Coordinates of C-alpha atoms in Angstrom, one line a residue:
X1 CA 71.4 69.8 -80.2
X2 CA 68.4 71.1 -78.3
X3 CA 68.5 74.4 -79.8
X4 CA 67.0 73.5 -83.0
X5 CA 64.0 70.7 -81.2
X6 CA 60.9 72.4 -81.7
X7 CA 58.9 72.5 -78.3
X8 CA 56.4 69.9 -78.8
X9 CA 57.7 68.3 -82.0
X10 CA 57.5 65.0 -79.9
X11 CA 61.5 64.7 -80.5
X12 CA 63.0 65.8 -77.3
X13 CA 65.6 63.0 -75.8
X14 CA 64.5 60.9 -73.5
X15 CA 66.9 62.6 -70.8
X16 CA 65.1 66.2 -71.1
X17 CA 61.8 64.4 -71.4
X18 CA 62.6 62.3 -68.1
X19 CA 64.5 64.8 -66.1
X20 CA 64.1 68.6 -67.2
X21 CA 66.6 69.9 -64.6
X22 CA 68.8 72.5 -64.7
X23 CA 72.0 70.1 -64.4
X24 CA 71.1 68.2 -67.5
X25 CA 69.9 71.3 -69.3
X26 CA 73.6 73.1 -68.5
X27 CA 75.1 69.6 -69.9
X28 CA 73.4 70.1 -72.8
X29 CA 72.6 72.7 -74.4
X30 CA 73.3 76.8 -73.8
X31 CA 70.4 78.3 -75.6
X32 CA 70.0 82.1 -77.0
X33 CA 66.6 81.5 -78.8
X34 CA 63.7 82.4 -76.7
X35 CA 60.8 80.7 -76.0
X36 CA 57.1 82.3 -76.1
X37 CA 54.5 82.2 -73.4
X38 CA 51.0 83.1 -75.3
X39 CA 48.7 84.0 -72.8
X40 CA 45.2 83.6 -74.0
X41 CA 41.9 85.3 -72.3
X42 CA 38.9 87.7 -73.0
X43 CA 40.3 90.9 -72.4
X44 CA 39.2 94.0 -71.8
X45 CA 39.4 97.7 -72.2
X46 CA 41.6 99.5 -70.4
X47 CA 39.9 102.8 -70.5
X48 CA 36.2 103.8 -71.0
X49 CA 36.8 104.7 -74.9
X50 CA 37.7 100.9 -75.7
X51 CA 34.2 99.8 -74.3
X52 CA 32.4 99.9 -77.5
X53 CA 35.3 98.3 -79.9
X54 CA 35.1 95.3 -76.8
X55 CA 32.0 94.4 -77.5
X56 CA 31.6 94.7 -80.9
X57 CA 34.3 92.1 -80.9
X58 CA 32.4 90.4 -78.4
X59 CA 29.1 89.9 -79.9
X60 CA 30.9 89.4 -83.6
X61 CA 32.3 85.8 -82.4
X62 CA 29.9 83.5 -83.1
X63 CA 32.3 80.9 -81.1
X64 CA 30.9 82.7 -77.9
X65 CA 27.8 84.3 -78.5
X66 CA 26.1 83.0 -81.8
X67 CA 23.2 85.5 -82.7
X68 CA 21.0 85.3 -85.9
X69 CA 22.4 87.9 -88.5
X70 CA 25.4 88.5 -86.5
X71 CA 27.3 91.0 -88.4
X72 CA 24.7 93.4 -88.1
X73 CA 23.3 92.8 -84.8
X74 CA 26.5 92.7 -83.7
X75 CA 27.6 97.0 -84.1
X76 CA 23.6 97.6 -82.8
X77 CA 24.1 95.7 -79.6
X78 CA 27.4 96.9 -78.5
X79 CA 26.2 100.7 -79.4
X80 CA 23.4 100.0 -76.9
X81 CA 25.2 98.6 -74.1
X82 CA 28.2 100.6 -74.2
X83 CA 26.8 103.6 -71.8
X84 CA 25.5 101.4 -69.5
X85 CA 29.0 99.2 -69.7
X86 CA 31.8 102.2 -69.6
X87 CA 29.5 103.5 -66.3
X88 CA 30.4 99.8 -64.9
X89 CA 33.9 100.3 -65.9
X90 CA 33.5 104.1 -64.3
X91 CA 33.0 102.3 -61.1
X92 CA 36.0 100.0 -60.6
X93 CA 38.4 102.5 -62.0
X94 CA 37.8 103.5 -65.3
X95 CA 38.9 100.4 -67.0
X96 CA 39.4 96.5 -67.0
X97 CA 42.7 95.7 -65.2
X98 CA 42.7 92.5 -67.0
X99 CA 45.8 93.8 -69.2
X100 CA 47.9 94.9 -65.9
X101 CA 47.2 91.6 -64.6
X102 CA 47.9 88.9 -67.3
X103 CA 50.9 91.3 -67.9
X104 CA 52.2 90.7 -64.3
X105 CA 51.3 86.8 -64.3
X106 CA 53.1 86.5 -67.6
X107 CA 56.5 87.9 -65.8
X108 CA 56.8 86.2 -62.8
X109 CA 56.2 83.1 -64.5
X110 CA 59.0 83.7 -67.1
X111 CA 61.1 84.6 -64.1
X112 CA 60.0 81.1 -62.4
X113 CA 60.3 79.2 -65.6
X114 CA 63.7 80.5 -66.4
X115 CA 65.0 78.5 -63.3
X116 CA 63.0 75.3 -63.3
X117 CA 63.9 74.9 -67.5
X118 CA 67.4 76.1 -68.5
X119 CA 67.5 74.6 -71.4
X120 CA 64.5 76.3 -72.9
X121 CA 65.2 79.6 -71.9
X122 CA 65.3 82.4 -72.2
X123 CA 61.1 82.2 -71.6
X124 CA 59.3 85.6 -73.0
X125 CA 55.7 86.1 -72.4
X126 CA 53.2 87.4 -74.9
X127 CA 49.3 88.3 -74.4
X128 CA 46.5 87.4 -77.2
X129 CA 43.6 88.6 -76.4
X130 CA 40.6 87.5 -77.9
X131 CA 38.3 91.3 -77.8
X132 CA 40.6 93.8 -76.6
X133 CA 44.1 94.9 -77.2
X134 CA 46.7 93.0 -77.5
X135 CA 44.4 91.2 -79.9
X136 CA 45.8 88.0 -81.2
X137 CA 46.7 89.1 -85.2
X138 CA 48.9 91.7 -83.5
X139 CA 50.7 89.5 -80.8
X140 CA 51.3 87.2 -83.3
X141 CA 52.9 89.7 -85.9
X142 CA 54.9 90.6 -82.7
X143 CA 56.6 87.7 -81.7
X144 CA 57.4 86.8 -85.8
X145 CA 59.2 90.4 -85.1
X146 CA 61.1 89.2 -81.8
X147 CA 62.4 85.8 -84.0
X148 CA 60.0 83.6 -82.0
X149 CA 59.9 80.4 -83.5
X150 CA 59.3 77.7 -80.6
X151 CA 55.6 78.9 -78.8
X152 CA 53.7 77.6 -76.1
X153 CA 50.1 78.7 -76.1
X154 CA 49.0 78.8 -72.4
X155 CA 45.0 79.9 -71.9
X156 CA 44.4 81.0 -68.8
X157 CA 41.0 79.7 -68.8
X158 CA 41.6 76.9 -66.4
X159 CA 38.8 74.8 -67.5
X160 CA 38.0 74.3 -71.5
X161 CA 35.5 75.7 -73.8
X162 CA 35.0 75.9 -77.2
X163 CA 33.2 79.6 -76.6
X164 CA 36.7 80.7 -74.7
X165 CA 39.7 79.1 -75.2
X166 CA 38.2 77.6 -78.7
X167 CA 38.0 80.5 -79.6
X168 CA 41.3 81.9 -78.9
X169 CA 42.4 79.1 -80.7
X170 CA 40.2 79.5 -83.9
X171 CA 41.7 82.9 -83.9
X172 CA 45.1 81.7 -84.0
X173 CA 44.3 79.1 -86.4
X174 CA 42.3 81.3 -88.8
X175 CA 45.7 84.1 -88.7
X176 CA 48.4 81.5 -88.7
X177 CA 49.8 83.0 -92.4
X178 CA 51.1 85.8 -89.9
X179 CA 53.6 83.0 -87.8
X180 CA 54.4 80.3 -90.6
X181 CA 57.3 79.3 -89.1
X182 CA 56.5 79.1 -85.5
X183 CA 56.4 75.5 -83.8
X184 CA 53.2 75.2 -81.6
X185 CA 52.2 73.0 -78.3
X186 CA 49.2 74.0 -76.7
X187 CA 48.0 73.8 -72.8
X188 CA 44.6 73.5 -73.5
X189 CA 43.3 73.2 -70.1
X190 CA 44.5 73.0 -66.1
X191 CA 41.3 72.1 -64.2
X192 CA 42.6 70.2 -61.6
X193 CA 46.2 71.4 -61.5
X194 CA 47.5 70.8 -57.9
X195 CA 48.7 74.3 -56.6
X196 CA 46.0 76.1 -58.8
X197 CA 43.9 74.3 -56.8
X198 CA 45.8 74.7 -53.2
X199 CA 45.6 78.5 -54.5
X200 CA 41.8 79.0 -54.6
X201 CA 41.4 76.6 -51.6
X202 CA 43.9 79.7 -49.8
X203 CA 42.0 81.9 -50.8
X204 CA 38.7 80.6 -49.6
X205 CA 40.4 79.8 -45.9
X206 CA 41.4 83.6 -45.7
X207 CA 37.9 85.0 -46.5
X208 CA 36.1 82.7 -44.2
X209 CA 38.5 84.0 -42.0
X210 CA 36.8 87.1 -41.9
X211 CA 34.0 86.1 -40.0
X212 CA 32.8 85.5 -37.3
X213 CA 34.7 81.8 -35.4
X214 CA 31.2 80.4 -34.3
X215 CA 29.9 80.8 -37.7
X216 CA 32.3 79.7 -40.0
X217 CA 31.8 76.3 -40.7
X218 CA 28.1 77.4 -41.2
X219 CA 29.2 79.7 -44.4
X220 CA 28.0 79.0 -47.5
X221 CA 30.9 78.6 -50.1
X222 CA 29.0 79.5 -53.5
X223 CA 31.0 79.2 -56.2
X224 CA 30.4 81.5 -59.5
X225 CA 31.8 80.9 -63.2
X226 CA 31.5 82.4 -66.2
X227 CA 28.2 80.9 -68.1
X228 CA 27.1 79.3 -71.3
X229 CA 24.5 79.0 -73.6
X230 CA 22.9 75.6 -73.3
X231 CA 23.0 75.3 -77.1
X232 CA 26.7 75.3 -76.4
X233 CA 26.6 73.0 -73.4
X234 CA 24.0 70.8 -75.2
X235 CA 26.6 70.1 -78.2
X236 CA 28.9 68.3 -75.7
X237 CA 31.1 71.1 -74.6
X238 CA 33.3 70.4 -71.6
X239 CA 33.3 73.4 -69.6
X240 CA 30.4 72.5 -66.7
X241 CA 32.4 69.2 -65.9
X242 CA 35.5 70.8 -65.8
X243 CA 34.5 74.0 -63.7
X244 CA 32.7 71.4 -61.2
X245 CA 36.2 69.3 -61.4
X246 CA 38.1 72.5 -60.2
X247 CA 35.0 72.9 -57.3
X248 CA 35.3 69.3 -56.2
X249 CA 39.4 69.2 -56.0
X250 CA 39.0 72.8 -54.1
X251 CA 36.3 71.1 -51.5
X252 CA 38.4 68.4 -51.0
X253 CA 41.3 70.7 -50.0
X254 CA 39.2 72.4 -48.0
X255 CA 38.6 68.8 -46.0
X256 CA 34.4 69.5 -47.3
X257 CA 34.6 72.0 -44.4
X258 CA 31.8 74.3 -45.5
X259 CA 28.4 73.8 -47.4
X260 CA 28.6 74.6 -51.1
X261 CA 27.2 75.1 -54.1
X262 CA 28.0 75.8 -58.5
X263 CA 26.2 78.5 -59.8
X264 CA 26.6 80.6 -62.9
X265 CA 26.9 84.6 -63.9
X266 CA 27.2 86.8 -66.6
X267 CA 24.6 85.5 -68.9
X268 CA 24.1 87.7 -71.7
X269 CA 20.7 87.9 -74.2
X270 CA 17.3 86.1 -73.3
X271 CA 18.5 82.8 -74.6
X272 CA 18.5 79.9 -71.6
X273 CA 22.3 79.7 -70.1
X274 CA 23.5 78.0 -67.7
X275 CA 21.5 77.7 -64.3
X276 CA 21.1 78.7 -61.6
X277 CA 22.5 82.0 -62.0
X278 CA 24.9 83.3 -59.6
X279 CA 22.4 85.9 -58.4
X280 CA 19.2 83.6 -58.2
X281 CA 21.4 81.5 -56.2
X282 CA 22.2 84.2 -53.8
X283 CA 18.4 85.6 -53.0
X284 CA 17.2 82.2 -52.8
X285 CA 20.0 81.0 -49.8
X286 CA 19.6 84.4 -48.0
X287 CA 15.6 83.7 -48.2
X288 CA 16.2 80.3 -46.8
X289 CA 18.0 81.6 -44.1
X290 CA 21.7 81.2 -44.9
X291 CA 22.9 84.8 -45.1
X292 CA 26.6 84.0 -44.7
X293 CA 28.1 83.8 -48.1
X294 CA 31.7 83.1 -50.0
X295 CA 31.5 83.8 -53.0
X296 CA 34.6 82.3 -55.0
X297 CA 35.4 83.4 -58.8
X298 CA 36.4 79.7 -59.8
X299 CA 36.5 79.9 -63.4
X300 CA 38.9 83.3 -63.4
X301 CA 42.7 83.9 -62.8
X302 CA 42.5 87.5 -62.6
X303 CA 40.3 90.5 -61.1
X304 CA 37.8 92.0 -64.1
X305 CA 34.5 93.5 -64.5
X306 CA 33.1 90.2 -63.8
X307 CA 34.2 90.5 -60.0
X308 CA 35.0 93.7 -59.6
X309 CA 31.4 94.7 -60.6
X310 CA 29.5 91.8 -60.7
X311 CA 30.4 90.4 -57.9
X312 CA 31.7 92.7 -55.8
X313 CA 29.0 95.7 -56.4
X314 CA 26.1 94.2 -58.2
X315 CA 25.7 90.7 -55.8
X316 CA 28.2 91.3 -52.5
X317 CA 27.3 94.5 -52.4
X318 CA 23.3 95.4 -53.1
X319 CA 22.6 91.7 -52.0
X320 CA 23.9 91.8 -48.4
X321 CA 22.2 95.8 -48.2
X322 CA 18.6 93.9 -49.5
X323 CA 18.7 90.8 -47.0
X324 CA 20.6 92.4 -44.8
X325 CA 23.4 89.4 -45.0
X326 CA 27.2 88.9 -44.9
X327 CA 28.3 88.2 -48.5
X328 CA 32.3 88.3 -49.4
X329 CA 33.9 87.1 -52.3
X330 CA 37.1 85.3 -52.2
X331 CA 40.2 87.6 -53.7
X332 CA 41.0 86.5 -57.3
X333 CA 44.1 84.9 -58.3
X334 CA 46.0 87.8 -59.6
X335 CA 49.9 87.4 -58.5
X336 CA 49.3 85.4 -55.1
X337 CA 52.8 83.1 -55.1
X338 CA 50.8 79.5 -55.5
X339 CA 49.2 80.6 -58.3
X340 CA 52.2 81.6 -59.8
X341 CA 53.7 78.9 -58.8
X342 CA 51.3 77.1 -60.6
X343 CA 51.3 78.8 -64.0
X344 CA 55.2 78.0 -64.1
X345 CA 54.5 74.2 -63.2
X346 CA 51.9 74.0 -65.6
X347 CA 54.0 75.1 -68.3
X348 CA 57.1 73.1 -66.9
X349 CA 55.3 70.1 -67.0
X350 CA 54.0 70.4 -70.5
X351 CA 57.5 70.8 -72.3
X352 CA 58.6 68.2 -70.2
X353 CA 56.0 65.8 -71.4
X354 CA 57.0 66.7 -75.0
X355 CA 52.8 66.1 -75.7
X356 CA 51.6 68.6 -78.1
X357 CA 48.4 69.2 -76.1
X358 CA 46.0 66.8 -73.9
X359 CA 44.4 64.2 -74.9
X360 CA 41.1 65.6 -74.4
X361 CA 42.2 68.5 -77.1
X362 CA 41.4 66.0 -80.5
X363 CA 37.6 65.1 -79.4
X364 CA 35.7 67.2 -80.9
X365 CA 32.1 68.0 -78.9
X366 CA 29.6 65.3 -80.6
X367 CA 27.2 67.9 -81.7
X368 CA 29.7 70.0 -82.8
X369 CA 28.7 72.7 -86.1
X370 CA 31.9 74.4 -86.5
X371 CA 34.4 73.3 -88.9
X372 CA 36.8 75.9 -88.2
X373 CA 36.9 73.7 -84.7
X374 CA 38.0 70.4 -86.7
X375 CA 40.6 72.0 -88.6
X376 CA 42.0 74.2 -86.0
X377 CA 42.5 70.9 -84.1
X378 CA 44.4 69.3 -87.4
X379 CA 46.7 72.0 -87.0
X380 CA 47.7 72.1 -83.9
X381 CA 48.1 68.5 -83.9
X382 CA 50.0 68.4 -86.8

């Protein structure tokens, strides 16, 4: 019987919805069918000839960057950033090991979810990237290939925005002729998932490990996400609430041991972002005095330029060598156990429910412009 429910069709029993176990899933139901994992993030290239295609996909989505004339300021943007971008990428190895990463995540948590949810494996994961291969028309013609049918889209943006995982989705929505008869449910956001946040609270412990005993308590725990364009934030988008959600849960694991503050990188054009910015933050602490710095990637599951580089070279990096300061950054996600283990309960937790998504997912932001955004959210509610 439970091989032809559709994963969040809202028609699972009342036993699998109550007690997903692997006895009552063996009681049930032997399934052959798999189940897809879409994973849904940025991207990135994975050698310095992808650079330029990157972000002329990047500056094309108005969903993340909205720009006047787009489609043609779009190609003359990314042909002038690519040099200085593919010599960033030069630096931390000669390409984004986003791919490698998500790729990794995706397996173990197959491997986890296979045990914790008989009854809807075999699990198989798939990557949709929103700029960079595996792009998210080509996943999707992929898993139609495999005989995917049942599909859980899982962004691993942690905390919701329309500019990232929005956008993932309007690109699913806009190429959904490519999987007609795939049955969605969505995980549309994890801010405040218990072991995601026990994981970034590990992290944190170890690097304030590093120094020195008498000091520690004294470090300044900054942590950086991703920003936005207030126009964005201004219309009622979710994502600053949510990223300071995450920070407060991680604090409070922590026991509020340290000093801390929210700031913001990787703005992009001369537009006002989010503030302060991650690097105004850091030269105004270290000019106050307090030269002892974490910094902690809390909007990102996985190393990428924006650590790697940013982070690590651009503000750990030139900013303790100008100030003469002790600035670390707290090791991303990546494949450390409680993260993983928190992927797999995340997802375990959703079929269970038998919701289709949050509840947050239908309200849309009250200024919002896009009506892509309405009817993407008709159809995965459907």
């Amino acid at each position: 019987m439970l091989r032809n429910l559709r994963l969040g069709s809202g028609q699972f029993p009342a036993l699998f919805r109550k007690d997903l176990t692997a006895q009552c899933c063996l009681k049930n139901a032997q399934r052959t069918e798999s189940t897809g994992i879409l994973m849904l993030n940025l991207g990135g290239p994975q050698t310095i000839d992808g650079v330029y295609d990157f972000l002329h996909r990047l500056f094309s989505d108005k969903d993340l960057i909205p720009l006047p004339m787009q489609s043609r300021l779009a190609p003359l943007i990314a042909k002038r950033r690519t040099p200085r971008i593919q010599s960033q990428y030069l630096k931390i190895g000669g390409g984004s090991p986003i791919f490698r990463w998500t790729t990794e995540q995706g397996r173990l948590l197959c491997q986890k979810l296979d045990k914790l949810s008989p009854c809807t494996a075999p699990h198989k994961p798939y990557i949709a990237f929103r700029y960079a291969p595996p792009l998210t028309e080509t996943t999707l013609e992929q898993m139609v290939k495999d005989g995917i049918t049942r599909v859980v889209v899982f962004t691993q943006y942690p905390q919701y925005s329309c500019s990232t995982t929005g956008s993932s989705l309007n690109a699913i929505f806009r190429n959904k002729q490519l999987a007609p008869n795939v049955s969605w449910s969505l995980i549309d956001r994890w801010p405040t998932q218990p072991d995601f946040v026990k994981a970034m609270a590990e992290a944190v412990r170890e690097e304030l490990g590093k120094f020195p005993a008498d000091i520690q308590k004294d470090v300044v725990i900054l942590f950086s996400a991703h920003s936005l364009p207030m126009s964005v934030v201004e219309r009622g988008d979710t994502y600053p609430a949510e990223v300071a959600a995450t920070v407060n849960r991680v604090m409070d694991e922590l026991g509020n041991s340290n000093p801390y503050r929210l700031c913001w990188q990787s703005k992009v054009g001369p537009l006002p972002w989010l503030v302060p910015s991650t690097e105004d933050a850091i030269c105004g602490l270290c000019e106050r005095g307090h030269k002892n710095i974490v910094l902690v990637p809390i909007a990102f599951t996985s190393d990428h330029i924006e650590t790697l580089h940013e982070l690590d070279l651009e503000y750990a990096q030139e900013l303790s060598g100008k100030y003469s300061a002790n600035i670390r950054r707290a090791p991303a996600m990546n494949d450390r156990p409680i993260f993983i283990e928190a992927l797999a309960q995340t997802v375990f937790n959703h079929m269970r429910s038998g919701e289709k998504h949050t509840k947050q997912f239908t309200l849309r932001c009250p200024g919002c412009v896009n009506p892509v955004c309405k009817d993407m959210r008709e159809f995965f509610s459907a």
